Structures are given as structure tokens and as C-alpha cells.
Amino acid sequence: MGTIFSNTLEAVAPIKLKKVREKRTAPWYNSNTHSLKKKTRSLERKWRKTNLEVFRIAWKNSMSSYRQALKAARAEHIHKLIENNQNNPRFLFSTVARLTNNQTPPDLNIPAQFNSNDFMNFFTDKIDNIRNTITNVDSTAYNTLASFIAPKDKLQCFTAIGQEELNKLITASKPTTCLLDPVPTKLLKELLPVAEEPLLNIINSSLSLGHVPKTFKLAVIKPLIKKPQLDPSELANYRPISNLPFMSKILEKVVSAQLCSFLQKNYLYEEFQSGFRPRHSTETALVKITNDLLLASDQGCVSLLVLLDLSAAFDTIDHDILIDRLQNYTGIQGQALRWFRSYLSDRYHLVHLNGESSQLSPVKYGVPQGSVLGPLLFSIYMLPLGNIIRKYGISFHCYADDTQLYISTRPDETSKLSKLTECVKNVKEWMTNNFLLLNSDKTEILLIGPKDSTPNLVDYNLQLDGCTVTSSTVKNLGVILDSNLSFENHISHVTKTAFFHLRNIAKLRNMIPVSDAEKLVHAFMTSRLDYCNALLGGCPASSINKLQVVQNAAARVLTRSRKYDHITPILQSLHWLPVKFRISYKILLLAYKALNGLAPAYLTSLLPRYNPSRSLRSQNSGLLVVPRISKSTKGGRAFSHLAPKLWNSLPDTVRGSDTLSLFKSRLKTHLFGQAFK
């Protein structure tokens, strides 16, 4: 009987698949706006049914109230998003893109064709393939480090911390929550007075026993696209970022602080390694590099800059070699060394995507990207590299896994450049012996020098692993360098990117108050105008004016000024320094830090103090020696010349500031007075 009914039903009303579109309401649409909309529609129906004027007027008033309420709710929603994420540019970018109907960034929209196991298998196979391509590994290569032993003191064990230190660490940490955390980080911070004692016992027990809890060694991998313009449908365009439990990061911060203090005390850091070190940055590294290149060009020399590229450097580190570095090179022994052995062993990770987790995969190599200790351990792993490069008389600078080599010579002495080839060859051999793969195809070379000299070297090619690499411009640590170090390409790129973000902010300007709009301007534009702007000192006014146009446009959007309104009063009312003075501010700030032990030693060495041979009134005024240069367009733009020149022009009250915050305040007041006389 049931079969007859089912067959009849199938014949009369066969099953059809229908795609139901989910109706999505705006995130700011709340119960108040819903009730107002409902009331407005009701009045509209009454007016259309009766055609009475009283209902038409009531409908119009209700419609006006509804629109005002909707506008206020939208403004409040955007305000909360900006307020809660003002220090998260990635989230703000995706939010602005969504609100302005732009395409969502690809790293936030992983194609549905991939699942968690696809990413897990790809990341695992990639590292295995890289390790398999590294051949002829000399097992004794890292055992020769005994000759490099420098520290007299040994780090035998870590020191237990107190409740106050733990409280500061947890309170200052970002409230990010990992999938593996038993409770959200925000809730943990609220319950800190209750949970503080057991958490402190876990941390101190790990330090004293030299053991890392198993739950702290499991990570959730987040696939992150390398560049926004890359194709999201290609697995090779993603990099694995490890998301660790919150308390695991706290434990790593405790160890990292004590390890950094030990390395600093015993001068074990590589002087020209600026990655993930206190008071070091990409800007300080680039200031040093461009200073050397500009001075060489000022003397009529040509320079070759080589940017070495490593394939998945953090993920191919050999754990045995790293332990050997810690033990024999940095002097970590006893309980402290046992802790690092525990930290590196029995680690696992998984990929969580679209609510599904992949199978657990053991971490056989590398240090987790996204961890606190990972960058520091990588720097220790790379310590011997500096001594290899110095043997050839090559200048170099490192920032984590980015290595820059550069050498300068007279145009008629190009044979000296062959040392660079030998150096790169030796560097590659060392990296191979340490399970690091140098990517010759992505290594870039830039020829820098006077315009009348570089044509003679156009035919010079550097052979690197059988591959000739030449470039007219290179991107180094986020800054585009050209053969003349004019930074024109970099300024054009910054201008283009800044205007793109400004157009999006302009679309939202009517929805948000001035305070929120200013946060967006600083997050997307001011940060780009100020990034490494110390390199732009002495550049032509025509180049700086391009950046000034961007700042002027941002000020007009923020204040809703007209296109032809005079910009000086607007900038003054916003208390914004013009771009030219922002550059001087950054250079002088670096100079103050260098003179007061708040900057890398390689910058301090560029600023010798003025000490007259006889007693003069100026000997105690804090002046600096301004070195002689040949060309204002080359040596005149070098930090070692421009910084002392600007420093000596400051009033004594500014130069003599006792604290950094006081110096910043006085310096801005001084430059503000010069900009708006």
C-alpha cells in the first residue's frame, strides 16, 4: 500500500531540487530598525489603500525616522568594528573592502575545493621534497662550531617567575584565542585573579623540570596567502602559520625574555642581524644598507646588491643542528638545554578549515611560524653565516631569513666583484650542509652607481648556480630600490596604494565620525607614508610632493574640505606635520635613539660626537661630526651626513631632552613651528 502511494506521489508531484537563497540582513540591522521598517510599510499600505493625505504624511515621517535610525545603527556598528580592531590592519582592510562592495581579500576566502587534509598534505610534502633535494650533506659540517665558542658564562637553567611578572605578561598579550584553548583568552584575563596561581605553577614547573607539556606542543595551522594578488586556487601560494595555545605563548615569552637577556649580556647576537631583535627594525637595517651604498656612489664607486632568497627557511631547520648551536655556540646547557630538547621533540600540528580538522602530523623539522621563540631560534641557527661572509670582505645585513650582500668597487676594477660570486657559492654550500635551500631563481641582483659608470658594467653578469640574475629594481624589506637609489619607483607605488585606500575611506566617510575616519586614515595611509621614510631624506622636492599630495587629499577627505581650499590651515588644524618634516622627524628620532643606546650599534657608529681638540664653548652642546661629501645628491642623502646636519641645527633644549617621550614632544613642537610659521 505504501509503495502504491509513493509511486503515485512521485508521478503526480515528483521531487525537484530547488536552490534556496539565504536572505542575509545587514549586521547593523537590529530590532529597533526592524520595528520601524514594519511600521513604515504598514503606513505605506494604508496610504495607498485610502489615498488619504494624513497617512501619506505619517508614512513620510516614519520613513525619515527609519532612515535616520538605520544610519545611526550602521555608524555605531562600524564604530565598534574600528574601535575593537584599530591595531589589526588586516581585519580593517577586509571590513572596509566588504563595506565598499570590493572583493574580499583572497586570504580570507579560501576556495571550497580545498579541505584541511589537502593543505596538511601539501605543507608536509613540500618540506619533505625540499629536504630530499638537499644532497651531499656533510654530517660533520655543524660539529666544527667548537672554534666559535665565545661565552664565558653558561645558561644552566631558567629562573622562576613571580605572580606580578605573569600578570603583566598575560595582561599585555593580545586577546587572541586558539582553537585548542579550553577557555577564550578574554575570559581567562577576567578570571586571572582566580586562575593565576595554578597557571604560575604550570609555567615554573616547566622551567624547573626542563619539560614542555604535551598540550603546549600542538598547533593549529592557518593557511595564509603569501600576497593578495596571488591566485587563491593554487596551494603553492599559501604559507602555514601556526596558531598555538595561549598559555604556550606565555611560556615561550618567559623563555624568550631570559634567552634574549643572556645573548645580549654575552654579545652573542650577530651585529648585522636585525630580525626580531629589540630596538632593531626593517628601517634601521635599510638605513644602514642605503647609507653604505650612497657613500660608495658618492666616491664614484659602483655597487652590487644581492638579495638571497630561501625556500621555506623556518620549516626546514634541522633540530639536531639547532640543539648543537644552542649547546656549543651559545653556551646553553643543563636544565635549560633539556627544556629546548623537550620543546622541539614530539610536536604535532593540524589544519583546521571550514569547521573540519585534518589528521595530526608530526613536526619533524623546523620551528613553528607564528610562535614567539621561532624567530629567535632561527637567528641562533644562522649565527655562523656572518663569519663565512666576512672572510670575503663582503658587506652584509640580515633580517630573519632575508640576507643582503653588497660590495662596492671602482668601475675599472670589476674583478673585485668576483669575490661576491665565490661568497655566494660558499654561502650556498653552508646552507646545504644545514638543510637550508637557496632559491637561485628568486635571488635578485641590483647594480648601483653613478649614471656615467653603470653603462660600462651592463655586460657584467653574476653567475649564481648556473643562473644569471639581473634586475632593474628590487623590493627589499618592503621598499623598492632602483639603480640610482632615487626611490622614485617606491614613491609611485606608495602613492598608488595610498590613493586606493583613500577612495575606499571616502566612500565610508558619510557613515562614520571624524575620530573613526582618522583611525582608518592612520591605519591605511599614514602608516604607508611613514614606513621607512628615513630613506627619503634629501630626495628631490618633486618626489616628496607626490607623497604630500596624498596627505593633502587625506586631510580633505577627513575634514570634508573642498578641493581648492588652502591646505595649510587644514593640516595645521589636524596637527599633522607635512611629509617633508615627517621625514626629518624620523631621521632625528633615529639619531636620538642611536646616541642614547636605544638603537642598533651599527647606527650609533655612524654618528661620532664632536670633540674639539681644544676647549671651546661648543664642546658640551651635544653636536655631531658632519662628514665631508662630494655630491649632495648621493653622499648628502646618506644617514651619516644628513642626520648630524639636522641634529646640529636643533635648539639645545631639544637635543638635551632627558627622555625619549620628552624629545618627541619637543621635536614635534619645533618642527611644527617651522612648518607653520
XYZ file of C-alpha atoms in Angstrom:
677
model
C 0.000 0.000 0.000
C 2.818 2.361 0.929
C 4.537 1.577 -2.374
C 1.403 2.496 -4.356
C 1.069 5.839 -2.567
C 4.767 6.658 -3.017
C 4.666 5.786 -6.738
C 1.508 7.842 -7.217
C 3.049 10.793 -5.366
C 6.213 10.519 -7.438
C 4.171 10.546 -10.659
C 1.931 13.466 -9.661
C 4.428 15.554 -7.696
C 7.999 14.426 -8.410
C 10.792 15.699 -6.146
C 12.591 18.699 -7.548
C 15.732 20.318 -6.225
C 15.392 23.996 -5.557
C 18.227 26.290 -4.551
C 17.140 28.409 -1.593
C 18.977 31.658 -1.262
C 19.629 32.640 2.289
C 18.444 36.134 2.991
C 21.249 37.990 4.684
C 20.448 41.070 6.695
C 22.958 43.821 7.288
C 24.947 43.273 10.525
C 23.734 46.616 11.887
C 20.053 45.741 11.275
C 18.555 45.395 14.801
C 15.145 45.033 16.445
C 14.602 48.806 16.554
C 15.191 49.290 12.836
C 13.081 46.200 12.112
C 10.097 47.584 14.035
C 10.444 50.998 12.373
C 10.572 49.378 8.952
C 7.496 47.303 9.762
C 5.630 50.421 10.895
C 6.698 52.315 7.774
C 5.451 49.575 5.438
C 2.140 49.450 7.303
C 1.595 53.193 6.907
C 2.555 52.972 3.236
C -0.102 50.283 2.649
C -2.743 52.369 4.433
C -1.931 55.432 2.329
C -2.029 53.505 -0.941
C -5.284 51.847 0.086
C -7.107 55.011 1.289
C -5.171 57.703 -0.614
C -5.612 59.978 2.428
C -3.127 62.812 2.969
C -2.857 62.097 6.702
C -1.482 58.601 6.032
C 0.927 59.925 3.367
C 2.392 62.453 5.834
C 2.630 59.787 8.543
C 4.346 57.424 6.092
C 6.882 60.100 5.071
C 7.696 60.927 8.718
C 8.029 57.247 9.588
C 10.293 56.681 6.577
C 12.507 59.572 7.697
C 12.730 58.139 11.238
C 13.570 54.703 9.854
C 16.378 56.016 7.651
C 17.874 58.044 10.499
C 17.754 55.037 12.828
C 19.314 52.816 10.146
C 22.077 55.366 9.563
C 22.772 55.642 13.310
C 22.839 51.848 13.731
C 25.224 51.498 10.801
C 27.520 54.193 12.180
C 27.515 52.538 15.613
C 28.322 49.131 14.103
C 31.251 50.497 12.072
C 32.479 52.465 15.102
C 32.632 49.298 17.213
C 34.486 47.413 14.467
C 37.085 50.158 14.122
C 37.416 50.669 17.882
C 37.946 46.967 18.613
C 40.314 46.355 15.687
C 42.244 49.606 15.302
C 45.510 47.665 15.750
C 44.544 44.949 13.269
C 45.075 46.396 9.752
C 44.272 43.078 8.061
C 40.805 42.930 9.628
C 40.179 46.627 8.951
C 41.160 46.156 5.311
C 38.726 43.266 4.836
C 35.997 45.212 6.666
C 36.420 48.318 4.520
C 36.548 46.173 1.378
C 33.302 44.472 2.348
C 31.505 47.717 3.260
C 32.552 49.344 -0.018
C 31.471 46.299 -2.053
C 35.023 45.480 -3.049
C 36.236 41.931 -3.437
C 37.097 40.185 -0.192
C 40.844 39.583 0.157
C 41.701 36.089 -1.051
C 43.380 35.037 2.201
C 40.023 35.371 3.926
C 38.149 33.469 1.218
C 39.796 30.061 0.682
C 38.143 28.177 -2.214
C 35.707 25.425 -1.195
C 37.559 22.915 -3.393
C 40.233 22.568 -0.698
C 39.791 20.798 2.613
C 42.019 20.658 5.671
C 43.767 17.435 4.615
C 44.684 18.962 1.232
C 46.592 21.744 2.960
C 48.132 19.405 5.549
C 49.396 17.014 2.879
C 50.712 19.864 0.730
C 52.641 21.548 3.560
C 54.111 18.233 4.714
C 55.091 17.098 1.211
C 56.626 20.484 0.423
C 59.070 20.279 3.343
C 59.881 16.632 2.616
C 60.615 17.496 -1.031
C 62.883 20.388 -0.049
C 64.797 18.181 2.362
C 65.138 15.491 -0.313
C 66.534 17.968 -2.853
C 69.354 18.930 -0.498
C 72.083 16.431 -1.282
C 75.673 15.785 -0.215
C 75.025 16.853 3.359
C 78.216 16.711 5.391
C 77.271 15.392 8.813
C 80.373 16.995 10.347
C 79.584 20.457 8.999
C 77.962 21.675 12.189
C 80.341 19.903 14.539
C 83.136 22.341 13.729
C 81.430 25.036 15.782
C 83.655 24.419 18.813
C 86.105 27.023 17.485
C 83.324 29.623 17.701
C 82.636 29.176 21.415
C 82.645 32.677 22.877
C 80.537 32.973 26.027
C 82.314 32.560 29.318
C 79.011 32.279 31.166
C 76.699 29.332 30.607
C 72.932 29.329 30.829
C 72.285 26.273 33.004
C 68.642 26.840 33.946
C 65.797 29.304 33.626
C 64.684 31.450 36.552
C 61.215 31.002 38.020
C 58.900 33.990 37.651
C 56.571 35.624 40.171
C 52.867 36.399 40.075
C 53.458 40.039 39.174
C 55.526 39.150 36.090
C 52.967 36.566 34.957
C 50.181 39.079 35.461
C 51.975 41.643 33.296
C 52.610 39.100 30.521
C 49.012 37.905 30.362
C 47.525 41.396 30.644
C 49.771 42.815 27.894
C 49.162 39.906 25.495
C 46.655 40.222 22.674
C 43.289 38.555 23.424
C 43.617 36.106 20.539
C 42.128 32.676 21.122
C 43.336 29.399 19.638
C 41.040 26.518 18.763
C 42.937 24.448 21.340
C 42.366 26.854 24.241
C 39.986 25.409 26.859
C 38.547 28.874 27.561
C 38.582 32.082 25.487
C 41.529 34.346 26.236
C 39.229 37.251 27.089
C 37.505 35.130 29.753
C 40.873 33.914 31.056
C 42.001 37.500 31.588
C 38.828 38.250 33.536
C 39.360 35.160 35.708
C 43.076 35.834 36.153
C 42.919 36.556 39.922
C 41.425 33.092 40.441
C 43.498 31.170 37.874
C 46.803 32.957 38.445
C 48.273 30.536 40.992
C 47.742 27.267 39.033
C 48.973 28.941 35.831
C 52.092 30.129 37.633
C 52.727 26.586 38.878
C 52.490 25.235 35.312
C 54.983 27.816 33.994
C 57.518 27.423 36.794
C 57.254 23.631 36.799
C 58.051 23.583 33.087
C 61.103 25.811 33.649
C 62.436 23.861 36.623
C 61.842 20.368 35.193
C 63.046 21.197 31.684
C 59.826 19.810 30.238
C 57.184 21.361 27.958
C 53.636 19.998 28.443
C 52.366 17.927 25.534
C 49.289 20.129 25.068
C 51.599 23.129 24.525
C 53.258 21.387 21.553
C 50.144 21.000 19.411
C 49.488 23.749 16.876
C 46.621 24.619 14.554
C 47.879 25.722 11.138
C 46.177 28.621 9.414
C 46.835 28.739 5.639
C 47.683 32.345 4.795
C 48.086 33.531 1.221
C 51.536 34.996 0.610
C 50.433 38.034 -1.416
C 46.915 39.407 -2.020
C 47.322 39.350 -5.804
C 48.213 35.647 -5.970
C 45.766 33.025 -7.205
C 43.934 31.540 -4.174
C 43.206 28.329 -6.097
C 46.913 27.380 -6.029
C 48.090 25.616 -2.870
C 51.649 26.787 -3.529
C 50.535 30.383 -2.879
C 49.812 29.689 0.812
C 52.164 29.609 3.780
C 51.484 27.790 7.066
C 51.068 29.988 10.140
C 50.923 28.122 13.440
C 48.310 29.122 16.000
C 49.414 27.913 19.428
C 47.528 27.731 22.739
C 47.573 30.997 24.663
C 49.475 29.625 27.671
C 52.046 28.108 25.314
C 52.812 31.617 24.058
C 53.111 32.899 27.635
C 55.618 30.152 28.438
C 57.588 30.979 25.287
C 57.626 34.678 26.218
C 59.142 33.856 29.598
C 61.875 31.729 27.998
C 62.446 34.227 25.192
C 62.967 37.123 27.622
C 65.590 35.212 29.620
C 67.317 33.878 26.499
C 67.481 37.349 24.909
C 68.943 38.784 28.106
C 71.620 36.064 28.119
C 72.502 36.624 24.445
C 72.654 40.392 24.916
C 74.816 40.142 28.042
C 77.365 37.888 26.335
C 77.321 39.719 22.970
C 76.241 36.585 21.113
C 73.904 38.301 18.653
C 75.092 38.784 15.089
C 75.704 42.542 14.828
C 74.105 42.770 11.393
C 71.040 40.644 12.156
C 68.069 42.975 12.691
C 65.240 40.451 12.615
C 63.061 40.195 15.723
C 65.501 41.989 17.993
C 64.704 44.784 20.461
C 65.424 48.266 19.050
C 66.030 46.803 15.579
C 63.675 47.047 12.627
C 63.500 46.824 8.862
C 64.025 50.594 8.780
C 67.258 50.514 10.777
C 68.539 47.728 8.517
C 67.686 49.634 5.335
C 69.143 52.878 6.700
C 72.470 51.116 7.233
C 72.458 49.463 3.793
C 71.450 52.589 1.828
C 73.928 54.700 3.809
C 76.807 52.453 2.723
C 75.599 52.338 -0.891
C 75.106 56.115 -1.123
C 78.568 56.820 0.314
C 80.106 54.383 -2.170
C 78.267 56.069 -5.036
C 79.405 59.477 -3.717
C 83.014 58.282 -4.098
C 82.417 57.246 -7.705
C 82.113 53.521 -6.957
C 79.615 51.046 -8.306
C 77.955 48.505 -6.047
C 76.274 45.162 -6.431
C 73.416 44.345 -4.075
C 72.387 40.675 -3.881
C 69.164 39.627 -2.176
C 69.262 35.946 -1.288
C 66.006 34.018 -1.130
C 65.469 30.893 0.972
C 62.732 28.336 0.375
C 60.619 27.681 3.496
C 63.593 28.543 5.712
C 61.753 28.309 9.046
C 60.289 24.902 8.156
C 63.464 23.056 7.121
C 65.613 23.714 10.205
C 67.246 20.537 11.491
C 66.522 20.010 15.194
C 69.816 18.242 15.927
C 71.827 21.092 14.410
C 69.748 23.647 16.313
C 70.403 21.856 19.615
C 74.107 21.820 18.742
C 74.010 25.570 18.078
C 72.348 26.171 21.445
C 74.813 23.977 23.296
C 78.168 24.709 21.660
C 77.680 28.142 20.146
C 75.605 29.988 22.732
C 76.546 28.031 25.860
C 73.100 26.750 26.851
C 73.463 23.655 28.994
C 71.861 21.613 31.755
C 68.189 22.114 32.544
C 67.844 24.930 30.025
C 69.099 22.734 27.176
C 66.801 19.928 28.348
C 63.867 22.352 28.087
C 64.715 23.142 24.451
C 65.024 19.434 23.646
C 61.550 18.926 25.072
C 60.247 21.984 23.197
C 61.456 20.664 19.814
C 60.520 16.987 20.278
C 57.116 15.307 19.916
C 55.482 18.321 18.302
C 52.347 17.906 16.192
C 50.170 20.169 14.103
C 46.902 20.065 12.175
C 44.997 22.237 9.716
C 41.513 23.412 10.695
C 39.410 24.674 7.809
C 35.666 25.253 7.420
C 34.882 23.522 10.706
C 36.903 20.399 9.883
C 40.324 19.353 11.168
C 42.957 17.353 9.314
C 44.781 14.388 10.730
C 47.608 15.064 13.187
C 51.007 15.356 11.541
C 54.349 15.212 13.412
C 56.693 18.204 13.184
C 59.957 16.567 12.140
C 61.768 19.742 11.130
C 61.625 23.485 11.559
C 60.365 25.934 14.139
C 56.685 26.944 14.115
C 55.894 30.151 12.237
C 53.699 32.270 14.462
C 55.431 31.198 17.672
C 57.351 33.526 19.985
C 60.571 31.508 20.074
C 60.630 30.558 16.368
C 62.313 33.739 15.017
C 64.851 33.833 17.865
C 65.818 30.180 17.374
C 66.169 30.797 13.643
C 68.583 33.689 14.322
C 70.684 31.401 16.537
C 70.618 28.743 13.815
C 72.037 31.288 11.322
C 74.802 32.670 13.587
C 77.790 31.074 11.735
C 76.736 32.633 8.425
C 78.193 36.047 9.293
C 81.710 34.675 9.766
C 81.572 32.947 6.383
C 80.621 36.187 4.593
C 83.255 38.248 6.426
C 86.046 36.019 5.076
C 85.466 37.520 1.617
C 85.328 41.151 2.755
C 81.694 41.405 1.681
C 79.288 43.738 3.477
C 76.029 42.126 4.503
C 72.877 42.552 6.527
C 70.235 40.032 7.600
C 66.644 40.353 8.620
C 65.434 36.909 9.774
C 65.749 34.743 6.633
C 66.354 37.713 4.280
C 70.067 38.127 3.566
C 71.510 41.105 1.682
C 75.085 41.035 0.357
C 76.705 44.109 -1.179
C 80.145 45.094 -2.392
C 81.486 48.333 -3.906
C 84.361 48.894 -6.297
C 85.745 51.326 -8.843
C 84.255 50.946 -12.350
C 87.673 49.934 -13.717
C 88.210 47.272 -11.014
C 85.319 44.919 -11.691
C 87.494 41.885 -10.978
C 86.803 42.552 -7.296
C 83.189 41.643 -7.902
C 84.184 38.022 -8.481
C 84.569 37.737 -4.702
C 80.819 38.073 -4.492
C 80.372 35.038 -6.712
C 82.740 32.998 -4.538
C 80.980 34.207 -1.409
C 77.528 33.234 -2.721
C 78.861 29.810 -3.678
C 80.267 29.249 -0.188
C 77.067 30.528 1.408
C 75.059 28.059 -0.646
C 77.322 25.196 0.432
C 76.919 26.170 4.088
C 73.154 26.380 3.714
C 73.045 22.984 2.027
C 75.035 21.483 4.896
C 72.492 22.991 7.281
C 69.392 21.844 5.376
C 68.539 25.291 4.009
C 67.669 25.637 0.329
C 68.889 28.743 -1.501
C 66.407 29.595 -4.245
C 68.584 30.811 -7.134
C 65.599 31.596 -9.368
C 64.230 34.150 -6.906
C 67.574 35.656 -5.926
C 67.807 39.251 -7.190
C 70.786 41.439 -8.036
C 70.832 45.217 -8.378
C 73.661 47.221 -9.940
C 74.006 50.617 -8.221
C 76.257 53.509 -9.102
C 76.719 56.808 -10.926
C 74.883 57.102 -14.242
C 78.102 57.668 -16.184
C 79.665 54.477 -14.778
C 76.927 51.869 -14.788
C 76.677 51.584 -18.620
C 80.210 50.189 -18.640
C 79.003 47.332 -16.427
C 75.817 46.424 -18.245
C 77.524 43.375 -19.712
C 78.632 42.187 -16.283
C 76.585 39.187 -15.192
C 76.797 37.380 -11.904
C 76.603 33.628 -12.317
C 74.721 32.061 -9.442
C 74.271 28.291 -9.550
C 74.326 28.413 -13.346
C 71.571 31.047 -13.445
C 72.197 34.665 -14.453
C 70.150 37.063 -12.383
C 69.717 40.740 -13.260
C 67.182 43.295 -12.066
C 66.498 46.984 -12.709
C 64.579 47.325 -9.454
C 64.336 45.086 -6.404
C 61.984 45.026 -3.441
C 63.945 44.775 -0.216
C 62.086 44.536 3.096
C 59.060 46.314 1.649
C 60.998 49.135 -0.082
C 61.591 49.280 -3.845
C 65.219 50.117 -4.684
C 66.430 51.262 -8.113
C 69.882 51.547 -9.631
C 70.186 55.243 -8.685
C 68.631 54.899 -5.212
C 66.217 57.664 -6.181
C 63.243 55.792 -4.654
C 61.010 57.075 -7.460
C 59.500 53.634 -8.034
C 58.901 53.203 -4.315
C 57.202 56.595 -4.005
C 54.993 55.865 -7.015
C 53.975 52.525 -5.513
C 53.183 54.084 -2.124
C 51.179 56.840 -3.796
C 49.144 54.387 -5.858
C 48.381 52.137 -2.876
C 47.514 55.063 -0.600
C 45.041 56.551 -3.082
C 43.370 53.142 -3.453
C 42.698 53.040 0.295
C 41.713 56.715 0.379
C 38.996 56.142 -2.217
C 37.546 53.375 -0.038
C 37.681 55.567 3.076
C 35.950 58.378 1.145
C 33.037 56.026 0.415
C 32.588 55.427 4.145
C 33.211 58.994 5.270
C 29.499 59.929 5.470
C 28.803 56.873 7.656
C 31.434 57.425 10.352
C 32.505 60.282 12.647
C 35.792 62.140 12.329
C 37.527 60.103 15.056
C 36.838 56.780 13.293
C 37.747 58.172 9.880
C 41.058 59.411 11.302
C 41.837 55.926 12.650
C 41.284 54.477 9.175
C 43.473 57.167 7.610
C 46.315 56.441 10.041
C 45.929 52.656 9.634
C 45.924 52.650 5.824
C 47.725 55.810 4.723
C 49.855 57.475 7.383
C 51.485 54.135 8.170
C 52.464 53.809 4.492
C 53.730 57.376 4.219
C 55.858 56.906 7.340
C 57.194 53.402 6.620
C 60.970 53.690 6.138
C 60.600 57.384 5.279
C 64.043 58.000 6.822
C 65.396 56.707 3.494
C 63.779 59.621 1.649
C 65.845 62.354 3.292
C 67.434 64.599 0.669
C 65.239 63.318 -2.179
C 64.118 65.931 -4.746
C 61.113 68.069 -3.849
C 59.310 66.770 -6.933
C 59.373 63.257 -5.471
C 58.351 64.319 -1.952
C 55.489 66.399 -3.386
C 53.852 63.209 -4.696
C 53.536 61.973 -1.128
C 52.406 65.417 0.018
C 49.539 65.288 -2.477
C 48.403 62.042 -0.833
C 48.480 63.613 2.623
C 46.599 66.680 1.372
C 43.896 64.504 -0.174
C 43.555 62.527 3.064
C 43.179 65.743 5.059
C 40.438 66.974 2.710
C 38.540 63.693 2.922
C 38.807 63.680 6.698
C 37.644 67.294 7.161
C 35.258 67.255 4.157
C 37.018 70.275 2.717
C 36.640 71.433 -0.842
C 39.204 70.604 -3.490
C 40.553 74.142 -3.823
C 40.567 75.105 -0.132
C 44.012 76.140 1.070
C 45.581 73.049 2.629
C 47.961 74.649 5.163
C 45.256 75.687 7.685
C 43.672 72.221 7.343
C 46.927 70.400 8.137
C 47.567 72.804 10.987
C 44.110 72.190 12.483
C 44.714 68.417 12.315
C 48.169 68.927 13.858
C 49.735 66.938 11.000
C 53.355 67.573 10.066
C 53.840 67.856 6.276
C 55.685 64.951 4.642
C 58.989 66.819 4.372
C 59.027 67.452 8.117
C 57.827 63.927 8.913
C 60.965 62.670 7.163
C 63.161 64.996 9.235
C 61.307 63.883 12.370
C 62.073 60.206 11.669
C 65.764 60.857 10.907
C 66.221 62.914 14.083
C 64.339 60.327 16.134
C 66.716 57.601 14.917
C 69.656 59.889 15.717
C 68.442 60.459 19.285
C 67.932 56.730 19.815
C 71.382 55.963 18.401
C 73.043 58.499 20.704
C 71.240 57.213 23.795
C 71.650 53.444 23.425
C 68.148 52.891 22.053
C 69.171 51.869 18.528
C 71.423 49.227 16.948
C 75.174 49.640 17.373
C 75.634 49.855 13.596
C 73.670 53.143 13.591
C 75.493 54.532 16.620
C 78.819 54.018 14.850
C 77.636 56.310 12.039
C 77.203 59.309 14.371
C 80.525 60.317 16.017
C 80.220 63.094 18.569
C 82.005 66.402 18.068
C 85.060 66.638 20.337
C 87.209 69.704 19.538
C 90.955 69.443 20.028
C 90.911 72.494 22.304
C 88.471 73.875 24.823
C 85.511 75.540 23.107
C 82.024 76.583 24.190
C 80.527 74.123 21.693
C 82.203 71.052 23.185
C 79.329 70.391 25.631
C 76.461 71.281 23.299
C 75.938 67.707 22.065
C 76.931 68.370 18.456
C 77.866 65.673 15.931
C 80.601 65.483 13.317
C 79.279 66.162 9.796
C 81.448 64.157 7.377
C 82.535 65.663 4.098
C 80.847 64.509 0.913
C 81.359 65.112 -2.803
C 77.790 65.161 -4.108
C 74.715 66.395 -2.287
C 72.531 64.057 -4.362
C 74.487 60.994 -3.181
C 76.566 61.383 -0.033
C 74.377 64.299 1.047
C 71.444 61.892 1.381
C 73.347 59.339 3.471
C 72.192 58.988 7.072
C 75.747 59.549 8.381
C 75.765 63.020 6.750
C 72.131 64.114 6.857
C 71.397 63.096 10.466
C 74.305 65.114 12.018
C 73.424 68.065 9.803
C 69.814 68.102 11.004
C 70.841 67.308 14.585
C 73.236 70.242 14.837
C 70.505 72.622 13.639
C 68.226 71.726 16.571
C 67.934 74.039 19.584
C 69.866 72.970 22.685
C 66.630 72.371 24.576
C 65.562 69.735 22.044
C 68.956 67.997 21.805
C 69.289 67.916 25.576
C 65.989 66.145 26.261
C 66.345 63.630 29.085
C 63.776 61.085 27.906
C 62.575 59.784 24.561
C 58.994 60.928 25.136
C 60.184 64.435 26.036
C 62.393 64.532 22.935
C 59.471 63.502 20.714
C 57.261 66.207 22.180
C 59.857 68.967 21.857
C 60.925 67.838 18.390
C 57.396 67.855 17.029
C 56.760 71.293 18.541
C 59.967 72.590 16.961
C 59.210 71.129 13.514
C 55.562 72.197 13.738
C 56.719 75.758 14.300
C 58.967 75.547 11.240
C 56.245 74.040 9.053
C 53.537 76.560 10.031
C 55.322 79.804 10.735
